[in-house]
Amino acid sequence: MTLNELNTLDNTSAYTWFEQCCAAPQWIQQMVAARPYYTLVELRAAAELAWSKCSESDFIEAFKAHPMIGDVDSLRKKFANTKTIAAGEQSGTAAASEQVLQQLKSANHAYLNTHGFIFIICATGLSAEQMLTELEKRLPNTTEQEIQNAGAEQIKITLLRLNKALAIN
Protein backbone atom coordinates (compact mmCIF):
# COMPACT_ATOMS: atom_id res chain seq x y z
CA MET A 1 0.00 0.00 0.00
CA THR A 2 1.22 3.48 -0.82
CA LEU A 3 -0.04 6.75 0.62
CA ASN A 4 -1.63 7.56 -2.73
CA GLU A 5 -3.45 4.22 -2.74
CA LEU A 6 -4.55 4.78 0.86
CA ASN A 7 -5.85 8.23 -0.05
CA THR A 8 -7.94 6.87 -2.93
CA LEU A 9 -9.58 3.98 -1.05
CA ASP A 10 -13.31 4.27 -0.47
CA ASN A 11 -14.22 4.95 3.16
CA THR A 12 -15.13 1.33 3.94
CA SER A 13 -11.85 0.01 2.54
CA ALA A 14 -9.89 2.75 4.30
CA TYR A 15 -11.64 1.88 7.58
CA THR A 16 -10.59 -1.76 7.16
CA TRP A 17 -7.03 -0.72 6.31
CA PHE A 18 -6.69 1.48 9.41
CA GLU A 19 -8.35 -1.16 11.59
CA GLN A 20 -5.35 -3.45 11.06
CA CYS A 21 -3.23 -0.82 12.83
CA CYS A 22 -5.54 0.05 15.74
CA ALA A 23 -8.98 -1.33 16.60
CA ALA A 24 -10.41 1.79 18.27
CA PRO A 25 -13.37 2.82 16.07
CA GLN A 26 -13.08 6.51 16.98
CA TRP A 27 -9.40 6.53 16.00
CA ILE A 28 -10.17 4.74 12.74
CA GLN A 29 -12.97 7.17 11.85
CA GLN A 30 -10.71 10.14 12.51
CA MET A 31 -7.96 8.66 10.34
CA VAL A 32 -10.33 7.95 7.47
CA ALA A 33 -11.79 11.45 7.65
CA ALA A 34 -8.39 13.18 7.81
CA ARG A 35 -7.26 11.86 4.42
CA PRO A 36 -5.46 12.70 2.19
CA TYR A 37 -2.01 12.17 3.65
CA TYR A 38 0.96 13.33 1.63
CA THR A 39 3.86 12.12 3.77
CA LEU A 40 4.49 9.44 6.36
CA VAL A 41 5.32 12.22 8.83
CA GLU A 42 1.89 13.75 8.24
CA LEU A 43 0.19 10.36 8.63
CA ARG A 44 2.03 9.65 11.89
CA ALA A 45 1.18 13.10 13.27
CA ALA A 46 -2.48 12.56 12.38
CA ALA A 47 -2.40 9.16 14.10
CA GLU A 48 -1.01 10.66 17.30
CA LEU A 49 -3.50 13.54 17.22
CA ALA A 50 -6.43 11.16 16.61
CA TRP A 51 -5.26 8.95 19.49
CA SER A 52 -5.01 11.96 21.81
CA LYS A 53 -8.68 12.70 21.10
CA CYS A 54 -9.82 9.18 21.97
CA SER A 55 -11.64 8.41 25.18
CA GLU A 56 -10.95 5.75 27.77
CA SER A 57 -13.55 3.50 26.13
CA ASP A 58 -11.71 3.87 22.80
CA PHE A 59 -8.48 2.84 24.52
CA ILE A 60 -10.20 -0.24 25.96
CA GLU A 61 -11.53 -1.17 22.49
CA ALA A 62 -8.01 -0.97 21.09
CA PHE A 63 -6.64 -3.07 23.96
CA LYS A 64 -9.25 -5.79 23.33
CA ALA A 65 -7.77 -6.37 19.86
CA HIS A 66 -4.46 -7.55 21.30
CA PRO A 67 -3.61 -11.10 22.21
CA MET A 68 -2.28 -11.70 25.68
CA ILE A 69 1.52 -11.68 25.56
CA GLY A 70 2.84 -15.21 25.39
CA ASP A 71 -0.60 -16.82 24.93
CA VAL A 72 -0.20 -18.80 21.70
CA ASP A 73 -3.90 -19.67 21.40
CA SER A 74 -4.81 -16.02 21.89
CA LEU A 75 -2.25 -15.01 19.27
CA ARG A 76 -3.86 -17.38 16.75
CA LYS A 77 -7.43 -16.27 17.41
CA LYS A 78 -7.23 -12.50 17.81
CA PHE A 79 -8.05 -10.31 14.86
CA ALA A 80 -6.77 -12.15 11.83
CA ASN A 81 -6.71 -8.86 9.88
CA THR A 82 -3.60 -7.77 11.83
CA LYS A 83 -1.73 -11.03 11.15
CA THR A 84 0.60 -9.69 8.45
CA ILE A 85 1.66 -6.43 10.04
CA ALA A 86 1.62 -7.69 13.62
CA ALA A 87 3.89 -10.62 12.81
CA GLY A 88 6.94 -10.66 15.00
CA GLU A 89 5.62 -8.20 17.60
CA GLN A 90 5.95 -10.80 20.34
CA SER A 91 8.92 -12.65 18.89
CA GLY A 92 10.75 -12.12 22.19
CA THR A 93 8.61 -14.85 23.71
CA ALA A 94 9.81 -17.41 21.15
CA ALA A 95 13.16 -17.96 22.88
CA ALA A 96 11.83 -17.76 26.43
CA SER A 97 12.19 -20.57 28.90
CA GLU A 98 9.11 -22.48 30.01
CA GLN A 99 9.50 -20.94 33.46
CA VAL A 100 9.44 -17.38 32.10
CA LEU A 101 6.46 -18.19 29.87
CA GLN A 102 4.56 -19.57 32.87
CA GLN A 103 5.45 -16.46 34.91
CA LEU A 104 4.24 -14.26 32.03
CA LYS A 105 1.00 -16.21 31.84
CA SER A 106 0.41 -15.94 35.59
CA ALA A 107 1.30 -12.24 35.76
CA ASN A 108 -0.84 -11.50 32.69
CA HIS A 109 -3.87 -13.10 34.32
CA ALA A 110 -3.22 -11.20 37.55
CA TYR A 111 -3.01 -7.97 35.54
CA LEU A 112 -6.27 -8.75 33.71
CA ASN A 113 -8.03 -9.55 36.99
CA THR A 114 -6.71 -6.36 38.58
CA HIS A 115 -7.25 -3.87 35.75
CA GLY A 116 -9.98 -5.43 33.59
CA PHE A 117 -7.90 -5.48 30.39
CA ILE A 118 -4.76 -7.27 29.26
CA PHE A 119 -1.26 -5.91 29.72
CA ILE A 120 -0.29 -3.76 26.72
CA ILE A 121 3.33 -3.12 25.85
CA CYS A 122 5.11 -2.37 22.60
CA ALA A 123 6.88 -5.72 22.61
CA THR A 124 8.93 -5.24 19.46
CA GLY A 125 12.57 -5.81 20.32
CA LEU A 126 11.86 -6.88 23.91
CA SER A 127 12.74 -10.26 25.38
CA ALA A 128 10.18 -12.21 27.38
CA GLU A 129 12.18 -11.40 30.50
CA GLN A 130 11.99 -7.66 29.75
CA MET A 131 8.24 -7.89 29.17
CA LEU A 132 7.80 -9.82 32.43
CA THR A 133 9.85 -7.25 34.35
CA GLU A 134 7.74 -4.39 32.98
CA LEU A 135 4.50 -6.27 33.63
CA GLU A 136 5.49 -6.92 37.25
CA LYS A 137 6.53 -3.29 37.65
CA ARG A 138 3.20 -1.99 36.30
CA LEU A 139 0.90 -4.55 37.96
CA PRO A 140 0.57 -2.62 41.28
CA ASN A 141 -0.40 0.63 39.51
CA THR A 142 -3.94 1.94 39.65
CA THR A 143 -6.19 1.06 36.74
CA GLU A 144 -6.29 4.74 35.80
CA GLN A 145 -2.48 4.78 35.60
CA GLU A 146 -2.51 1.61 33.56
CA ILE A 147 -5.03 2.95 31.06
CA GLN A 148 -2.62 5.83 30.47
CA ASN A 149 0.44 3.55 30.34
CA ALA A 150 -1.25 1.10 28.00
CA GLY A 151 -2.52 3.98 25.86
CA ALA A 152 1.03 5.27 25.47
CA GLU A 153 2.15 1.78 24.46
CA GLN A 154 -0.80 1.42 22.07
CA ILE A 155 0.18 4.47 20.03
CA LYS A 156 3.74 3.12 19.72
CA ILE A 157 2.29 -0.15 18.40
CA THR A 158 -0.05 1.70 16.06
CA LEU A 159 2.76 3.79 14.58
CA LEU A 160 4.87 0.66 14.00
CA ARG A 161 1.91 -1.03 12.31
CA LEU A 162 1.27 2.00 10.10
CA ASN A 163 4.90 1.86 8.95
CA LYS A 164 4.68 -1.87 8.26
CA ALA A 165 1.34 -1.63 6.48
CA LEU A 166 2.67 1.00 4.13
CA ALA A 167 5.73 -1.14 3.40
CA ILE A 168 3.67 -4.23 2.47
CA ASN A 169 2.94 -4.50 -1.24
JSON list of C-alpha atoms in Angstrom, two decimals:
[
{"chain": "A", "resi": 1, "resn": "MET", "atom": "CA", "xyz": [0.00, 0.00, 0.00]},
{"chain": "A", "resi": 2, "resn": "THR", "atom": "CA", "xyz": [1.22, 3.48, -0.82]},
{"chain": "A", "resi": 3, "resn": "LEU", "atom": "CA", "xyz": [-0.04, 6.75, 0.62]},
{"chain": "A", "resi": 4, "resn": "ASN", "atom": "CA", "xyz": [-1.63, 7.56, -2.73]},
{"chain": "A", "resi": 5, "resn": "GLU", "atom": "CA", "xyz": [-3.45, 4.22, -2.74]},
{"chain": "A", "resi": 6, "resn": "LEU", "atom": "CA", "xyz": [-4.55, 4.78, 0.86]},
{"chain": "A", "resi": 7, "resn": "ASN", "atom": "CA", "xyz": [-5.85, 8.23, -0.05]},
{"chain": "A", "resi": 8, "resn": "THR", "atom": "CA", "xyz": [-7.94, 6.87, -2.93]},
{"chain": "A", "resi": 9, "resn": "LEU", "atom": "CA", "xyz": [-9.58, 3.98, -1.05]},
{"chain": "A", "resi": 10, "resn": "ASP", "atom": "CA", "xyz": [-13.31, 4.27, -0.47]},
{"chain": "A", "resi": 11, "resn": "ASN", "atom": "CA", "xyz": [-14.22, 4.95, 3.16]},
{"chain": "A", "resi": 12, "resn": "THR", "atom": "CA", "xyz": [-15.13, 1.33, 3.94]},
{"chain": "A", "resi": 13, "resn": "SER", "atom": "CA", "xyz": [-11.85, 0.01, 2.54]},
{"chain": "A", "resi": 14, "resn": "ALA", "atom": "CA", "xyz": [-9.89, 2.75, 4.30]},
{"chain": "A", "resi": 15, "resn": "TYR", "atom": "CA", "xyz": [-11.64, 1.88, 7.58]},
{"chain": "A", "resi": 16, "resn": "THR", "atom": "CA", "xyz": [-10.59, -1.76, 7.16]},
{"chain": "A", "resi": 17, "resn": "TRP", "atom": "CA", "xyz": [-7.03, -0.72, 6.31]},
{"chain": "A", "resi": 18, "resn": "PHE", "atom": "CA", "xyz": [-6.69, 1.48, 9.41]},
{"chain": "A", "resi": 19, "resn": "GLU", "atom": "CA", "xyz": [-8.35, -1.16, 11.59]},
{"chain": "A", "resi": 20, "resn": "GLN", "atom": "CA", "xyz": [-5.35, -3.45, 11.06]},
{"chain": "A", "resi": 21, "resn": "CYS", "atom": "CA", "xyz": [-3.23, -0.82, 12.83]},
{"chain": "A", "resi": 22, "resn": "CYS", "atom": "CA", "xyz": [-5.54, 0.05, 15.74]},
{"chain": "A", "resi": 23, "resn": "ALA", "atom": "CA", "xyz": [-8.98, -1.33, 16.60]},
{"chain": "A", "resi": 24, "resn": "ALA", "atom": "CA", "xyz": [-10.41, 1.79, 18.27]},
{"chain": "A", "resi": 25, "resn": "PRO", "atom": "CA", "xyz": [-13.37, 2.82, 16.07]},
{"chain": "A", "resi": 26, "resn": "GLN", "atom": "CA", "xyz": [-13.08, 6.51, 16.98]},
{"chain": "A", "resi": 27, "resn": "TRP", "atom": "CA", "xyz": [-9.40, 6.53, 16.00]},
{"chain": "A", "resi": 28, "resn": "ILE", "atom": "CA", "xyz": [-10.17, 4.74, 12.74]},
{"chain": "A", "resi": 29, "resn": "GLN", "atom": "CA", "xyz": [-12.97, 7.17, 11.85]},
{"chain": "A", "resi": 30, "resn": "GLN", "atom": "CA", "xyz": [-10.71, 10.14, 12.51]},
{"chain": "A", "resi": 31, "resn": "MET", "atom": "CA", "xyz": [-7.96, 8.66, 10.34]},
{"chain": "A", "resi": 32, "resn": "VAL", "atom": "CA", "xyz": [-10.33, 7.95, 7.47]},
{"chain": "A", "resi": 33, "resn": "ALA", "atom": "CA", "xyz": [-11.79, 11.45, 7.65]},
{"chain": "A", "resi": 34, "resn": "ALA", "atom": "CA", "xyz": [-8.39, 13.18, 7.81]},
{"chain": "A", "resi": 35, "resn": "ARG", "atom": "CA", "xyz": [-7.26, 11.86, 4.42]},
{"chain": "A", "resi": 36, "resn": "PRO", "atom": "CA", "xyz": [-5.46, 12.70, 2.19]},
{"chain": "A", "resi": 37, "resn": "TYR", "atom": "CA", "xyz": [-2.01, 12.17, 3.65]},
{"chain": "A", "resi": 38, "resn": "TYR", "atom": "CA", "xyz": [0.96, 13.33, 1.63]},
{"chain": "A", "resi": 39, "resn": "THR", "atom": "CA", "xyz": [3.86, 12.12, 3.77]},
{"chain": "A", "resi": 40, "resn": "LEU", "atom": "CA", "xyz": [4.49, 9.44, 6.36]},
{"chain": "A", "resi": 41, "resn": "VAL", "atom": "CA", "xyz": [5.32, 12.22, 8.83]},
{"chain": "A", "resi": 42, "resn": "GLU", "atom": "CA", "xyz": [1.89, 13.75, 8.24]},
{"chain": "A", "resi": 43, "resn": "LEU", "atom": "CA", "xyz": [0.19, 10.36, 8.63]},
{"chain": "A", "resi": 44, "resn": "ARG", "atom": "CA", "xyz": [2.03, 9.65, 11.89]},
{"chain": "A", "resi": 45, "resn": "ALA", "atom": "CA", "xyz": [1.18, 13.10, 13.27]},
{"chain": "A", "resi": 46, "resn": "ALA", "atom": "CA", "xyz": [-2.48, 12.56, 12.38]},
{"chain": "A", "resi": 47, "resn": "ALA", "atom": "CA", "xyz": [-2.40, 9.16, 14.10]},
{"chain": "A", "resi": 48, "resn": "GLU", "atom": "CA", "xyz": [-1.01, 10.66, 17.30]},
{"chain": "A", "resi": 49, "resn": "LEU", "atom": "CA", "xyz": [-3.50, 13.54, 17.22]},
{"chain": "A", "resi": 50, "resn": "ALA", "atom": "CA", "xyz": [-6.43, 11.16, 16.61]},
{"chain": "A", "resi": 51, "resn": "TRP", "atom": "CA", "xyz": [-5.26, 8.95, 19.49]},
{"chain": "A", "resi": 52, "resn": "SER", "atom": "CA", "xyz": [-5.01, 11.96, 21.81]},
{"chain": "A", "resi": 53, "resn": "LYS", "atom": "CA", "xyz": [-8.68, 12.70, 21.10]},
{"chain": "A", "resi": 54, "resn": "CYS", "atom": "CA", "xyz": [-9.82, 9.18, 21.97]},
{"chain": "A", "resi": 55, "resn": "SER", "atom": "CA", "xyz": [-11.64, 8.41, 25.18]},
{"chain": "A", "resi": 56, "resn": "GLU", "atom": "CA", "xyz": [-10.95, 5.75, 27.77]},
{"chain": "A", "resi": 57, "resn": "SER", "atom": "CA", "xyz": [-13.55, 3.50, 26.13]},
{"chain": "A", "resi": 58, "resn": "ASP", "atom": "CA", "xyz": [-11.71, 3.87, 22.80]},
{"chain": "A", "resi": 59, "resn": "PHE", "atom": "CA", "xyz": [-8.48, 2.84, 24.52]},
{"chain": "A", "resi": 60, "resn": "ILE", "atom": "CA", "xyz": [-10.20, -0.24, 25.96]},
{"chain": "A", "resi": 61, "resn": "GLU", "atom": "CA", "xyz": [-11.53, -1.17, 22.49]},
{"chain": "A", "resi": 62, "resn": "ALA", "atom": "CA", "xyz": [-8.01, -0.97, 21.09]},
{"chain": "A", "resi": 63, "resn": "PHE", "atom": "CA", "xyz": [-6.64, -3.07, 23.96]},
{"chain": "A", "resi": 64, "resn": "LYS", "atom": "CA", "xyz": [-9.25, -5.79, 23.33]},
{"chain": "A", "resi": 65, "resn": "ALA", "atom": "CA", "xyz": [-7.77, -6.37, 19.86]},
{"chain": "A", "resi": 66, "resn": "HIS", "atom": "CA", "xyz": [-4.46, -7.55, 21.30]},
{"chain": "A", "resi": 67, "resn": "PRO", "atom": "CA", "xyz": [-3.61, -11.10, 22.21]},
{"chain": "A", "resi": 68, "resn": "MET", "atom": "CA", "xyz": [-2.28, -11.70, 25.68]},
{"chain": "A", "resi": 69, "resn": "ILE", "atom": "CA", "xyz": [1.52, -11.68, 25.56]},
{"chain": "A", "resi": 70, "resn": "GLY", "atom": "CA", "xyz": [2.84, -15.21, 25.39]},
{"chain": "A", "resi": 71, "resn": "ASP", "atom": "CA", "xyz": [-0.60, -16.82, 24.93]},
{"chain": "A", "resi": 72, "resn": "VAL", "atom": "CA", "xyz": [-0.20, -18.80, 21.70]},
{"chain": "A", "resi": 73, "resn": "ASP", "atom": "CA", "xyz": [-3.90, -19.67, 21.40]},
{"chain": "A", "resi": 74, "resn": "SER", "atom": "CA", "xyz": [-4.81, -16.02, 21.89]},
{"chain": "A", "resi": 75, "resn": "LEU", "atom": "CA", "xyz": [-2.25, -15.01, 19.27]},
{"chain": "A", "resi": 76, "resn": "ARG", "atom": "CA", "xyz": [-3.86, -17.38, 16.75]},
{"chain": "A", "resi": 77, "resn": "LYS", "atom": "CA", "xyz": [-7.43, -16.27, 17.41]},
{"chain": "A", "resi": 78, "resn": "LYS", "atom": "CA", "xyz": [-7.23, -12.50, 17.81]},
{"chain": "A", "resi": 79, "resn": "PHE", "atom": "CA", "xyz": [-8.05, -10.31, 14.86]},
{"chain": "A", "resi": 80, "resn": "ALA", "atom": "CA", "xyz": [-6.77, -12.15, 11.83]},
{"chain": "A", "resi": 81, "resn": "ASN", "atom": "CA", "xyz": [-6.71, -8.86, 9.88]},
{"chain": "A", "resi": 82, "resn": "THR", "atom": "CA", "xyz": [-3.60, -7.77, 11.83]},
{"chain": "A", "resi": 83, "resn": "LYS", "atom": "CA", "xyz": [-1.73, -11.03, 11.15]},
{"chain": "A", "resi": 84, "resn": "THR", "atom": "CA", "xyz": [0.60, -9.69, 8.45]},
{"chain": "A", "resi": 85, "resn": "ILE", "atom": "CA", "xyz": [1.66, -6.43, 10.04]},
{"chain": "A", "resi": 86, "resn": "ALA", "atom": "CA", "xyz": [1.62, -7.69, 13.62]},
{"chain": "A", "resi": 87, "resn": "ALA", "atom": "CA", "xyz": [3.89, -10.62, 12.81]},
{"chain": "A", "resi": 88, "resn": "GLY", "atom": "CA", "xyz": [6.94, -10.66, 15.00]},
{"chain": "A", "resi": 89, "resn": "GLU", "atom": "CA", "xyz": [5.62, -8.20, 17.60]},
{"chain": "A", "resi": 90, "resn": "GLN", "atom": "CA", "xyz": [5.95, -10.80, 20.34]},
{"chain": "A", "resi": 91, "resn": "SER", "atom": "CA", "xyz": [8.92, -12.65, 18.89]},
{"chain": "A", "resi": 92, "resn": "GLY", "atom": "CA", "xyz": [10.75, -12.12, 22.19]},
{"chain": "A", "resi": 93, "resn": "THR", "atom": "CA", "xyz": [8.61, -14.85, 23.71]},
{"chain": "A", "resi": 94, "resn": "ALA", "atom": "CA", "xyz": [9.81, -17.41, 21.15]},
{"chain": "A", "resi": 95, "resn": "ALA", "atom": "CA", "xyz": [13.16, -17.96, 22.88]},
{"chain": "A", "resi": 96, "resn": "ALA", "atom": "CA", "xyz": [11.83, -17.76, 26.43]},
{"chain": "A", "resi": 97, "resn": "SER", "atom": "CA", "xyz": [12.19, -20.57, 28.90]},
{"chain": "A", "resi": 98, "resn": "GLU", "atom": "CA", "xyz": [9.11, -22.48, 30.01]},
{"chain": "A", "resi": 99, "resn": "GLN", "atom": "CA", "xyz": [9.50, -20.94, 33.46]},
{"chain": "A", "resi": 100, "resn": "VAL", "atom": "CA", "xyz": [9.44, -17.38, 32.10]},
{"chain": "A", "resi": 101, "resn": "LEU", "atom": "CA", "xyz": [6.46, -18.19, 29.87]},
{"chain": "A", "resi": 102, "resn": "GLN", "atom": "CA", "xyz": [4.56, -19.57, 32.87]},
{"chain": "A", "resi": 103, "resn": "GLN", "atom": "CA", "xyz": [5.45, -16.46, 34.91]},
{"chain": "A", "resi": 104, "resn": "LEU", "atom": "CA", "xyz": [4.24, -14.26, 32.03]},
{"chain": "A", "resi": 105, "resn": "LYS", "atom": "CA", "xyz": [1.00, -16.21, 31.84]},
{"chain": "A", "resi": 106, "resn": "SER", "atom": "CA", "xyz": [0.41, -15.94, 35.59]},
{"chain": "A", "resi": 107, "resn": "ALA", "atom": "CA", "xyz": [1.30, -12.24, 35.76]},
{"chain": "A", "resi": 108, "resn": "ASN", "atom": "CA", "xyz": [-0.84, -11.50, 32.69]},
{"chain": "A", "resi": 109, "resn": "HIS", "atom": "CA", "xyz": [-3.87, -13.10, 34.32]},
{"chain": "A", "resi": 110, "resn": "ALA", "atom": "CA", "xyz": [-3.22, -11.20, 37.55]},
{"chain": "A", "resi": 111, "resn": "TYR", "atom": "CA", "xyz": [-3.01, -7.97, 35.54]},
{"chain": "A", "resi": 112, "resn": "LEU", "atom": "CA", "xyz": [-6.27, -8.75, 33.71]},
{"chain": "A", "resi": 113, "resn": "ASN", "atom": "CA", "xyz": [-8.03, -9.55, 36.99]},
{"chain": "A", "resi": 114, "resn": "THR", "atom": "CA", "xyz": [-6.71, -6.36, 38.58]},
{"chain": "A", "resi": 115, "resn": "HIS", "atom": "CA", "xyz": [-7.25, -3.87, 35.75]},
{"chain": "A", "resi": 116, "resn": "GLY", "atom": "CA", "xyz": [-9.98, -5.43, 33.59]},
{"chain": "A", "resi": 117, "resn": "PHE", "atom": "CA", "xyz": [-7.90, -5.48, 30.39]},
{"chain": "A", "resi": 118, "resn": "ILE", "atom": "CA", "xyz": [-4.76, -7.27, 29.26]},
{"chain": "A", "resi": 119, "resn": "PHE", "atom": "CA", "xyz": [-1.26, -5.91, 29.72]},
{"chain": "A", "resi": 120, "resn": "ILE", "atom": "CA", "xyz": [-0.29, -3.76, 26.72]},
{"chain": "A", "resi": 121, "resn": "ILE", "atom": "CA", "xyz": [3.33, -3.12, 25.85]},
{"chain": "A", "resi": 122, "resn": "CYS", "atom": "CA", "xyz": [5.11, -2.37, 22.60]},
{"chain": "A", "resi": 123, "resn": "ALA", "atom": "CA", "xyz": [6.88, -5.72, 22.61]},
{"chain": "A", "resi": 124, "resn": "THR", "atom": "CA", "xyz": [8.93, -5.24, 19.46]},
{"chain": "A", "resi": 125, "resn": "GLY", "atom": "CA", "xyz": [12.57, -5.81, 20.32]},
{"chain": "A", "resi": 126, "resn": "LEU", "atom": "CA", "xyz": [11.86, -6.88, 23.91]},
{"chain": "A", "resi": 127, "resn": "SER", "atom": "CA", "xyz": [12.74, -10.26, 25.38]},
{"chain": "A", "resi": 128, "resn": "ALA", "atom": "CA", "xyz": [10.18, -12.21, 27.38]},
{"chain": "A", "resi": 129, "resn": "GLU", "atom": "CA", "xyz": [12.18, -11.40, 30.50]},
{"chain": "A", "resi": 130, "resn": "GLN", "atom": "CA", "xyz": [11.99, -7.66, 29.75]},
{"chain": "A", "resi": 131, "resn": "MET", "atom": "CA", "xyz": [8.24, -7.89, 29.17]},
{"chain": "A", "resi": 132, "resn": "LEU", "atom": "CA", "xyz": [7.80, -9.82, 32.43]},
{"chain": "A", "resi": 133, "resn": "THR", "atom": "CA", "xyz": [9.85, -7.25, 34.35]},
{"chain": "A", "resi": 134, "resn": "GLU", "atom": "CA", "xyz": [7.74, -4.39, 32.98]},
{"chain": "A", "resi": 135, "resn": "LEU", "atom": "CA", "xyz": [4.50, -6.27, 33.63]},
{"chain": "A", "resi": 136, "resn": "GLU", "atom": "CA", "xyz": [5.49, -6.92, 37.25]},
{"chain": "A", "resi": 137, "resn": "LYS", "atom": "CA", "xyz": [6.53, -3.29, 37.65]},
{"chain": "A", "resi": 138, "resn": "ARG", "atom": "CA", "xyz": [3.20, -1.99, 36.30]},
{"chain": "A", "resi": 139, "resn": "LEU", "atom": "CA", "xyz": [0.90, -4.55, 37.96]},
{"chain": "A", "resi": 140, "resn": "PRO", "atom": "CA", "xyz": [0.57, -2.62, 41.28]},
{"chain": "A", "resi": 141, "resn": "ASN", "atom": "CA", "xyz": [-0.40, 0.63, 39.51]},
{"chain": "A", "resi": 142, "resn": "THR", "atom": "CA", "xyz": [-3.94, 1.94, 39.65]},
{"chain": "A", "resi": 143, "resn": "THR", "atom": "CA", "xyz": [-6.19, 1.06, 36.74]},
{"chain": "A", "resi": 144, "resn": "GLU", "atom": "CA", "xyz": [-6.29, 4.74, 35.80]},
{"chain": "A", "resi": 145, "resn": "GLN", "atom": "CA", "xyz": [-2.48, 4.78, 35.60]},
{"chain": "A", "resi": 146, "resn": "GLU", "atom": "CA", "xyz": [-2.51, 1.61, 33.56]},
{"chain": "A", "resi": 147, "resn": "ILE", "atom": "CA", "xyz": [-5.03, 2.95, 31.06]},
{"chain": "A", "resi": 148, "resn": "GLN", "atom": "CA", "xyz": [-2.62, 5.83, 30.47]},
{"chain": "A", "resi": 149, "resn": "ASN", "atom": "CA", "xyz": [0.44, 3.55, 30.34]},
{"chain": "A", "resi": 150, "resn": "ALA", "atom": "CA", "xyz": [-1.25, 1.10, 28.00]},
{"chain": "A", "resi": 151, "resn": "GLY", "atom": "CA", "xyz": [-2.52, 3.98, 25.86]},
{"chain": "A", "resi": 152, "resn": "ALA", "atom": "CA", "xyz": [1.03, 5.27, 25.47]},
{"chain": "A", "resi": 153, "resn": "GLU", "atom": "CA", "xyz": [2.15, 1.78, 24.46]},
{"chain": "A", "resi": 154, "resn": "GLN", "atom": "CA", "xyz": [-0.80, 1.42, 22.07]},
{"chain": "A", "resi": 155, "resn": "ILE", "atom": "CA", "xyz": [0.18, 4.47, 20.03]},
{"chain": "A", "resi": 156, "resn": "LYS", "atom": "CA", "xyz": [3.74, 3.12, 19.72]},
{"chain": "A", "resi": 157, "resn": "ILE", "atom": "CA", "xyz": [2.29, -0.15, 18.40]},
{"chain": "A", "resi": 158, "resn": "THR", "atom": "CA", "xyz": [-0.05, 1.70, 16.06]},
{"chain": "A", "resi": 159, "resn": "LEU", "atom": "CA", "xyz": [2.76, 3.79, 14.58]},
{"chain": "A", "resi": 160, "resn": "LEU", "atom": "CA", "xyz": [4.87, 0.66, 14.00]},
{"chain": "A", "resi": 161, "resn": "ARG", "atom": "CA", "xyz": [1.91, -1.03, 12.31]},
{"chain": "A", "resi": 162, "resn": "LEU", "atom": "CA", "xyz": [1.27, 2.00, 10.10]},
{"chain": "A", "resi": 163, "resn": "ASN", "atom": "CA", "xyz": [4.90, 1.86, 8.95]},
{"chain": "A", "resi": 164, "resn": "LYS", "atom": "CA", "xyz": [4.68, -1.87, 8.26]},
{"chain": "A", "resi": 165, "resn": "ALA", "atom": "CA", "xyz": [1.34, -1.63, 6.48]},
{"chain": "A", "resi": 166, "resn": "LEU", "atom": "CA", "xyz": [2.67, 1.00, 4.13]},
{"chain": "A", "resi": 167, "resn": "ALA", "atom": "CA", "xyz": [5.73, -1.14, 3.40]},
{"chain": "A", "resi": 168, "resn": "ILE", "atom": "CA", "xyz": [3.67, -4.23, 2.47]},
{"chain": "A", "resi": 169, "resn": "ASN", "atom": "CA", "xyz": [2.94, -4.50, -1.24]}
]
